[in-house]
Coordinates of C-alpha atoms in Angstrom, one line a residue:
Chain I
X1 CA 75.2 111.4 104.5
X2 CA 77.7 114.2 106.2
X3 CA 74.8 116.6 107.0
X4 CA 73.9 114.5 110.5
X5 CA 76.3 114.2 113.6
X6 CA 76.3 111.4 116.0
X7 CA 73.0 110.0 117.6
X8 CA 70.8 112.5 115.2
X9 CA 72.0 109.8 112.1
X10 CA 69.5 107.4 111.1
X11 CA 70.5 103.5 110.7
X12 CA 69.6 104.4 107.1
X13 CA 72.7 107.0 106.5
X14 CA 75.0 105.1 108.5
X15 CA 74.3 102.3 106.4
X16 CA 75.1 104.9 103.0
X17 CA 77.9 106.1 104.4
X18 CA 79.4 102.6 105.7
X19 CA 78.7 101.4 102.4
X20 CA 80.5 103.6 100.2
X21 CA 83.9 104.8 102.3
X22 CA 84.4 100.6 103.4
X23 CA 83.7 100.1 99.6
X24 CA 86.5 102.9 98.9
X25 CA 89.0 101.5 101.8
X26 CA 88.7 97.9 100.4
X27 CA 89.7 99.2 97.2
X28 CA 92.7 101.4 98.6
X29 CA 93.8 98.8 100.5
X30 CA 93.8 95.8 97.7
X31 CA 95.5 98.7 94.8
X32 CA 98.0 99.5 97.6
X33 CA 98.7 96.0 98.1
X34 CA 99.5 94.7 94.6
X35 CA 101.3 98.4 93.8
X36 CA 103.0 98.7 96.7
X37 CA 103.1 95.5 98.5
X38 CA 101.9 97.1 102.1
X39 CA 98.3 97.2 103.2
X40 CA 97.2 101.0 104.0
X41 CA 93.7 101.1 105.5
X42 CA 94.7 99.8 108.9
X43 CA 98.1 100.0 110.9
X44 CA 97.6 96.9 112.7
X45 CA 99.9 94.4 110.8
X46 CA 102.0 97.7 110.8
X47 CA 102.4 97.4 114.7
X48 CA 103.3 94.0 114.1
X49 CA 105.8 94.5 111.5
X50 CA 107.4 97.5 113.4
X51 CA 108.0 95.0 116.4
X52 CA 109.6 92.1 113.8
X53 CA 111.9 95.3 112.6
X54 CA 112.7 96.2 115.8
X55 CA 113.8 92.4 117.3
X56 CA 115.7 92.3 114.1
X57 CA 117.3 95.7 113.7
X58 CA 116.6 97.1 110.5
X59 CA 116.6 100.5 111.6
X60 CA 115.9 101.6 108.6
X61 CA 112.4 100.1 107.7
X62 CA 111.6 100.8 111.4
X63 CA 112.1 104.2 110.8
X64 CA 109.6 103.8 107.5
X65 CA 106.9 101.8 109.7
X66 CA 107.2 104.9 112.5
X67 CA 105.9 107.1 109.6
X68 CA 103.4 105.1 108.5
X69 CA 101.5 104.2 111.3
X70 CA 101.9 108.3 112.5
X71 CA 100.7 109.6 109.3
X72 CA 97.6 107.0 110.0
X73 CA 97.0 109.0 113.8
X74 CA 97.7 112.1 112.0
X75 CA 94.7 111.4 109.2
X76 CA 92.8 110.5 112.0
X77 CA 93.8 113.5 114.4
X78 CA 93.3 115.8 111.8
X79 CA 90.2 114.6 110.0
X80 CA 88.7 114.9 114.0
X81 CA 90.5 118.5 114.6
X82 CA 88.5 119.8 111.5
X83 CA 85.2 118.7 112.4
X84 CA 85.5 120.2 116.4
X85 CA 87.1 123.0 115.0
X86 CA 84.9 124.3 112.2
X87 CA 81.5 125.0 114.2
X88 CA 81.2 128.4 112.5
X89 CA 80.2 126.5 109.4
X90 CA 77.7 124.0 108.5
X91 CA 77.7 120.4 109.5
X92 CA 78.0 119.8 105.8
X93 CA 80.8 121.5 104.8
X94 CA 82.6 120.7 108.4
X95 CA 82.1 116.9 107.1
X96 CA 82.9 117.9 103.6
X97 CA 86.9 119.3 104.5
X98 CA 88.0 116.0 105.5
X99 CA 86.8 114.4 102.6
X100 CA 87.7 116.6 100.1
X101 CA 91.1 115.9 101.3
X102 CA 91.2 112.2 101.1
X103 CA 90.0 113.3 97.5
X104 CA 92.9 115.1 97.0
X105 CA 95.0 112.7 98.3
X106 CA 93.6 109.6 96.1
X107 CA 93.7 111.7 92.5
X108 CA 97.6 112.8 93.7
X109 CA 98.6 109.2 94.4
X110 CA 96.5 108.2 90.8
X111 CA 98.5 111.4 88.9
X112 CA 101.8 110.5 90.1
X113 CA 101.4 107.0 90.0
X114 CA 100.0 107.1 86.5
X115 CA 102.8 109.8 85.0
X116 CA 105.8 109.9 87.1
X117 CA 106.0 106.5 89.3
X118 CA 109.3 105.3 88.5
X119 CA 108.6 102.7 91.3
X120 CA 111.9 103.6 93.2
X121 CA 111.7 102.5 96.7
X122 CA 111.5 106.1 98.4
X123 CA 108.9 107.0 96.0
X124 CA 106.5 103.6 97.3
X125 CA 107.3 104.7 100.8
X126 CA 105.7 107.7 100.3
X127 CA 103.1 107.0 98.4
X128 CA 101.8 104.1 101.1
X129 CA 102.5 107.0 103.6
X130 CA 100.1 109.3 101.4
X131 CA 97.6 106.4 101.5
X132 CA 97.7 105.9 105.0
X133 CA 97.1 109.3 105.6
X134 CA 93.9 109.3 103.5
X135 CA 93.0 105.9 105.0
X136 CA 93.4 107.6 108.2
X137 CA 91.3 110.8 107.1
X138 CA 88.5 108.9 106.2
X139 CA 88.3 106.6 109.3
X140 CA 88.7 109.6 111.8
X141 CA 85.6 111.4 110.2
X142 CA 83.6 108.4 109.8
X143 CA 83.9 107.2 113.1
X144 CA 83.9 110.9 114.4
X145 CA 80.4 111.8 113.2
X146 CA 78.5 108.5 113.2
X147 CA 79.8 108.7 117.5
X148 CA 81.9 105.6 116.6
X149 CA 79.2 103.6 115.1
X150 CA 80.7 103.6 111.9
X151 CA 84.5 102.6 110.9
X152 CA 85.5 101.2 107.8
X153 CA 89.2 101.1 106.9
X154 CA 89.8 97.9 109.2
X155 CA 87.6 95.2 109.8
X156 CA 89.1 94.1 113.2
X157 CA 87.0 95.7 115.6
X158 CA 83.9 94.9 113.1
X159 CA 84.6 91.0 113.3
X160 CA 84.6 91.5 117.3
X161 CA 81.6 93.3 117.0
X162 CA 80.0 91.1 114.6
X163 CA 80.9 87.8 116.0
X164 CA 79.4 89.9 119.9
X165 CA 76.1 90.6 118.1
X166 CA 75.4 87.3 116.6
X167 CA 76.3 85.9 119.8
X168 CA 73.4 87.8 121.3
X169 CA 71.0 87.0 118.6
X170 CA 71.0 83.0 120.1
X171 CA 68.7 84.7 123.1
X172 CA 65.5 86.0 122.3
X173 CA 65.2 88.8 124.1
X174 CA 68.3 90.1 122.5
X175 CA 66.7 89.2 118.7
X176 CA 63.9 91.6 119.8
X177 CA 66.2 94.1 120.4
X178 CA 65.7 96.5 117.1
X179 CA 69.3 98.6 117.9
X180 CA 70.7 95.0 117.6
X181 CA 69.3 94.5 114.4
X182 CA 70.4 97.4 112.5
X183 CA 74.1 97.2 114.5
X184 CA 73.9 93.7 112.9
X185 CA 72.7 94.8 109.4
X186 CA 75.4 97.9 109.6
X187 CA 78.2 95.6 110.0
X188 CA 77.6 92.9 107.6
X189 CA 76.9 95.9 105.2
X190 CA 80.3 97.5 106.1
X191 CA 81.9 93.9 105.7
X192 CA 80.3 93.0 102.1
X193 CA 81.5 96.3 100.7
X194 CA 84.7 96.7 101.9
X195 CA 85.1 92.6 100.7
X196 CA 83.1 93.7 97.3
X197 CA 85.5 96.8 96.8
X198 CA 89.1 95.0 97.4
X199 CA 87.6 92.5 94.9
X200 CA 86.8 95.2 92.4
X201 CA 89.9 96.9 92.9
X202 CA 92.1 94.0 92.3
X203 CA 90.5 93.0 89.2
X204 CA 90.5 96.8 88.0
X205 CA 94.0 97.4 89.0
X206 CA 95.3 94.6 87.2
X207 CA 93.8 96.4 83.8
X208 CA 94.5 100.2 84.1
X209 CA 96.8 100.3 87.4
X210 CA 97.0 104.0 88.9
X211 CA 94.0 105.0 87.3
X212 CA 92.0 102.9 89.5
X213 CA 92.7 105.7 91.9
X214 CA 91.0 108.1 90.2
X215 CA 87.9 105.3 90.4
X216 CA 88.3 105.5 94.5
X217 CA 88.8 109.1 94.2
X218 CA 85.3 109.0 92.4
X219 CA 83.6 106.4 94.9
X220 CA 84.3 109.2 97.2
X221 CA 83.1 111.8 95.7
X222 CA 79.6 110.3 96.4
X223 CA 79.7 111.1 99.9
X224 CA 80.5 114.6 98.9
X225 CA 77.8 114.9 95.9
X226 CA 75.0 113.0 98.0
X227 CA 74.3 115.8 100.4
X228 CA 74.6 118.4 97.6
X229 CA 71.8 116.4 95.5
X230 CA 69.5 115.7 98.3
X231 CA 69.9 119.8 98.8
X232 CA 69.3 120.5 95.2
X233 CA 66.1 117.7 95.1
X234 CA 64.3 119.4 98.2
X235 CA 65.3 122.8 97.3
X236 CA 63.8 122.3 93.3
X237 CA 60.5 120.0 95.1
X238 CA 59.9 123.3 97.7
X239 CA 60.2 125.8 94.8
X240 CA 57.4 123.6 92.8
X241 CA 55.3 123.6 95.7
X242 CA 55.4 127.3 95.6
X243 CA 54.7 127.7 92.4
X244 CA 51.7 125.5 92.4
X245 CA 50.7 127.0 95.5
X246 CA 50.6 130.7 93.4
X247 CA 49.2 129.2 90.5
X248 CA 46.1 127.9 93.0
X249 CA 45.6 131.2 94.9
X250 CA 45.7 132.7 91.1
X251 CA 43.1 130.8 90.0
X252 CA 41.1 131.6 93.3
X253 CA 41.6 134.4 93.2
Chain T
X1 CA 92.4 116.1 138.5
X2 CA 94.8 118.6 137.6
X3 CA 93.6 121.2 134.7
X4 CA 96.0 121.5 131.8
X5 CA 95.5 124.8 129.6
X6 CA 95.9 124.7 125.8
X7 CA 98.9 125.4 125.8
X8 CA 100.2 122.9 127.4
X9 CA 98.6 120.5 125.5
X10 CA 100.0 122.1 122.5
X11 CA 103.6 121.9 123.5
X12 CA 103.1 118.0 124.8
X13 CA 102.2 117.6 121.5
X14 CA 104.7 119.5 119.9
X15 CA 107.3 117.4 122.2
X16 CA 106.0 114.2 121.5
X17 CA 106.1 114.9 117.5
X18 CA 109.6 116.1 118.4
X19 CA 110.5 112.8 119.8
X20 CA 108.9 110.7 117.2
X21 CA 110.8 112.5 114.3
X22 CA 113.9 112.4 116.4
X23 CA 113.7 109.0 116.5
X24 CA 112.9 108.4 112.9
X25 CA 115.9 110.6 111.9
X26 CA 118.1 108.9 113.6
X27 CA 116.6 105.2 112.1
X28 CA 117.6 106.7 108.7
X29 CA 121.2 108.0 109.9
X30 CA 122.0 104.9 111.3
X31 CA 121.0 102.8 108.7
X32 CA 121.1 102.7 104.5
X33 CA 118.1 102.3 102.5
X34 CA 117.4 98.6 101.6
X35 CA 117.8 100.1 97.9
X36 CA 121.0 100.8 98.7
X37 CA 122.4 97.8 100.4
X38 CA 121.2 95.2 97.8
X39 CA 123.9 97.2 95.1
X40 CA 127.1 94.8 94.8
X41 CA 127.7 91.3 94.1
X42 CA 126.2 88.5 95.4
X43 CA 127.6 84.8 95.3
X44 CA 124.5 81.9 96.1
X45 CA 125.8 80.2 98.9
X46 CA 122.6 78.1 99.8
X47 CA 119.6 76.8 98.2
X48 CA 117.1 75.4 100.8
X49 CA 113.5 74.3 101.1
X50 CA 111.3 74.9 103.7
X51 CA 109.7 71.5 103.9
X52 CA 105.5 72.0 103.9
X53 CA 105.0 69.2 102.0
X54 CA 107.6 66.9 103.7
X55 CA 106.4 63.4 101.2
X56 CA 108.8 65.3 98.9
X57 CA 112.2 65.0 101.1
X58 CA 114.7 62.8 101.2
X59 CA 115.4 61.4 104.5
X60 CA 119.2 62.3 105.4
X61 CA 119.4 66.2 104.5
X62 CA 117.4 66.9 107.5
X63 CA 118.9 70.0 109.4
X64 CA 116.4 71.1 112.2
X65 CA 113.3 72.9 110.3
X66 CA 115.4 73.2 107.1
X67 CA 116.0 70.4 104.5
X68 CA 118.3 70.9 101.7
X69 CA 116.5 70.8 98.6
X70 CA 117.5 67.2 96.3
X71 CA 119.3 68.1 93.4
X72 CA 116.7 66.6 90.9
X73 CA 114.0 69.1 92.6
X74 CA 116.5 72.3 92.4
X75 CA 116.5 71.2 88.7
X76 CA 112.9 71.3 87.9
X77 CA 112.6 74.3 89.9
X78 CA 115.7 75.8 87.6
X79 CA 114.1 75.1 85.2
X80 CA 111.0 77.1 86.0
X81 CA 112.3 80.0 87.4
X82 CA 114.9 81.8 84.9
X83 CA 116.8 83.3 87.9
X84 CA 117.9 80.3 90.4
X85 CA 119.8 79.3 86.9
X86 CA 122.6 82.2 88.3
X87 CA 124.9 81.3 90.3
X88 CA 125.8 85.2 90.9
X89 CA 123.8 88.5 91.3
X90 CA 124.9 91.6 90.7
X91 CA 122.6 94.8 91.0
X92 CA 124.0 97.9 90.0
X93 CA 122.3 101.2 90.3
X94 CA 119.6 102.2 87.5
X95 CA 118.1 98.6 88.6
X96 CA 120.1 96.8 86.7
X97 CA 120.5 93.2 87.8
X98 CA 122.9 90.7 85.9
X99 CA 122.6 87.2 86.7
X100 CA 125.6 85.3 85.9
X101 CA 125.2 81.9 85.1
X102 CA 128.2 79.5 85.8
X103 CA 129.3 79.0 82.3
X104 CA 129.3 82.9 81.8
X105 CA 126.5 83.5 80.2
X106 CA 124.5 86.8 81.8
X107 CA 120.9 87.5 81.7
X108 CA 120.0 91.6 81.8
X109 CA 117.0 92.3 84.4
X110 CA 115.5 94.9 86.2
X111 CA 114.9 94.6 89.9
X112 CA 113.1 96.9 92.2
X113 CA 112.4 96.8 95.5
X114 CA 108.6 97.1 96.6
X115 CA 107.2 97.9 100.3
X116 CA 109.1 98.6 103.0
X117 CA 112.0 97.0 100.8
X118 CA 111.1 94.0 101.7
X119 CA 109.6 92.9 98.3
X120 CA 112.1 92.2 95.6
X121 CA 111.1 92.8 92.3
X122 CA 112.8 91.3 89.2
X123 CA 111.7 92.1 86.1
X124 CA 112.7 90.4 82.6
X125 CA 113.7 91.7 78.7
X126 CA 111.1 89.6 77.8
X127 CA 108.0 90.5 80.3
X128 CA 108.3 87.9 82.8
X129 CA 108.7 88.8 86.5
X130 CA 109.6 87.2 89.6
X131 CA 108.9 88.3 93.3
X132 CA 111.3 87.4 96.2
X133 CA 110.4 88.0 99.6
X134 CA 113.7 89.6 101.6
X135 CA 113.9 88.1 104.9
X136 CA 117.7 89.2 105.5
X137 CA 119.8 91.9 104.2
X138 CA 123.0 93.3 105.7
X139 CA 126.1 94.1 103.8
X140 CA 127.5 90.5 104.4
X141 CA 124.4 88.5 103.9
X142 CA 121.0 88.2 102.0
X143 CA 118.8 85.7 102.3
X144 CA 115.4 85.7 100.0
X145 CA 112.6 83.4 100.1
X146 CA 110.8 82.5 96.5
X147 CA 107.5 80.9 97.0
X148 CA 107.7 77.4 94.7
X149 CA 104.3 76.8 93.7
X150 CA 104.0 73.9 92.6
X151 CA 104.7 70.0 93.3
X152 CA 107.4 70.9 95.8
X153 CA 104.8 72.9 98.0
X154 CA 106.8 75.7 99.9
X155 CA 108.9 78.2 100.1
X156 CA 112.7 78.1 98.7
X157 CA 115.3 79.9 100.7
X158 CA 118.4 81.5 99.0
X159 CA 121.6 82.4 100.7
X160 CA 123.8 84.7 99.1
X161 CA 127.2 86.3 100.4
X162 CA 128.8 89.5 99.7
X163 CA 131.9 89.2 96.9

């Protein structure tokens, strides 16, 4: 899933890996929402709200909003840095940095959340800003290494892309078009789990609260463990071909 | 197209981050904290209804988009919703709220303020809860919005002053 960069990744891994971060921003975003009132995987009503603020002078919120959507770029900006920036090492662990830090980020939001939240308004401010800034970690790598095929922390763009796509599927030499298909198939995927995860999430939240962080924090710990499992599989199928293949030339022999 | 070395780019950066938290300083030196604002007392000045369901008015309270709710209505609602029975508000730090009804009694809360403070929060001795949506609050003036829910479809807008 993090081992392939841009146009080398199959339909088939942008499909795994669309699935399971869109699954784990439509649960951030519905836990953030009844926690915290404020969405955190996309900065668009953000923009919005920052405007209202603005026209209406509440300095102080449009301060809050400023850090919000910047911690967003930042996730994003940073997520990106790490992956241009770490071509000593391999594609995997290059992939693996950024998400090990929206890991981080998610099981320190469910910790203090579940021990010290005392739900004081500076403590809810930062805590959306920390979610943000995961939201925005995961969407700058996603889209980074699938070359922008991939985003799941906003469904915005997807819907345009969607509603685009379908269009062109009401000519038939467009339904031929096998790229159109999967781009299709990738985006409805993206949609359904991001959709099924906000649904979990709410229901989940509404039982153990914070903890359901630790759930996201372990949705995304797939992406890291897939790679490593896939590694360990090939590695343990290679080393029984060996062995077989000395056990036959023993026997020839 | 003119070449700019890493440097540069660094220190545009460094600029434009300088700007940005410049900027949100001085939002939070001008201004107080929502959390902080709310603490006093507030007097209900106004009860209105946004009409959505307008087979519920009363012809003659009509004031451009805003109809004044009819007293028979604000009663059922009253009698829903433990916190429209106060007639004052008074948050004091430690998020304690006492709503003071007008023959003196006084109901203990908690309130908190969710979001961006836009969100407020009031919670009960008994477990209930309540949330308000702030759409003004300045040290004269707050004005909350508490979605109904129920045969009177819409929102109801309170007005309260400072005392």
């Amino acid at each position: 899933m993090l081992r392939k960069f841009s146009n080398s990744r199959t339909l088939r891994q942008n499909l795994q890996l669309g699935g399971i971060t869109a699954f784990a921003a439509g649960m951030t975003n519905v836990a953030s929402l009844i926690a915290f009132f404020a969405f955190t995987s996309n900065v668009t009503g953000h923009y919005a709200i920052l405007a209202e603020e603005i026209a209406k002078g509440h300095w102080h919120q449009v301060g809050v909003v400023i850090i919000w959507i910047f911690l967003f770029f930042i996730g994003n900006f940073l997520s990106n840095f790490l992956v241009i920036n770490s071509e000593k090492l391999s594609k995997y662990v290059a992939h693996a940095i950024p998400i090990i830090l929206e890991f981080i980020c998610l099981v320190v939001v469910g910790v203090y959340g579940h021990f010290f939240y005392r739900e004081t308004l500076t403590e809810t401010e930062f805590l959306v800003a920390f979610l943000l800034f995961a939201m925005g970690i995961q969407n700058g790598l996603v889209a980074s290494i699938s070359n922008g095929t991939v985003k799941t922390t906003h469904l915005t763009g997807l819907t345009t892309d969607l509603g685009i796509s379908l269009s062109m599927f009401t000519k038939k030499k467009f339904r031929r078009r096998r790229e159109l298909r999967g781009k299709i198939k990738l985006l409805t995927f993206i949609a359904s789990f991001y959709l099924l995860g906000g649904v979990i999430s709410g229901v989940i939240f509404l039982r153990v609260e914070f903890l359901t962080f630790f759930f996201i924090a372990a949705v995304i710990a797939v992406v890291l463990l897939y790679d490593l499992g896939t590694l360990a599989r090939m590695k343990y199928q290679l080393s029984k071909r060996e062995k077989l293949k000395l056990i036959q030339e023993a026997k020839l022999s | 197209m003119k070449e700019y070395s890493n440097t540069q780019v660094w220190v545009a950066y460094f600029f434009g981050f300088a700007v940005l938290l410049s900027i949100v300083l001085l939002t939070q030196w001008v201004s107080d904290p929502p959390s902080k604002v709310i603490l006093g007392t507030w007097k209900e000045k106004e009860w209105k209804y946004e009409v959505i369901n307008t087979g519920t008015m009363v012809e003659g309270f009509a004031d451009n988009n805003v109809k004044i709710l009819p007293e028979y209505l604000q009663n059922r609602i009253r009698e829903d919703v433990i916190v429209h029975q106060a007639e004052t508000w008074v948050f004091k730090p430690g998020n304690v709220l006492l709503l003071e009804k007008e023959s003196g009694e006084i109901i203990e809360a908690e309130w908190r303020l969710k979001g961006r403070g836009h969100i407020l929060y009031i919670r009960y001795l008994d477990g209930s809860f309540e949330f308000y949506d702030i759409k003004e609050l300045t040290e004269k003036e707050m004005v909350i919005n508490f979605d109904i829910g129920m045969e009177v479809r819409g929102v109801a807008r309170l007005t309260f002053t400072r005392q």
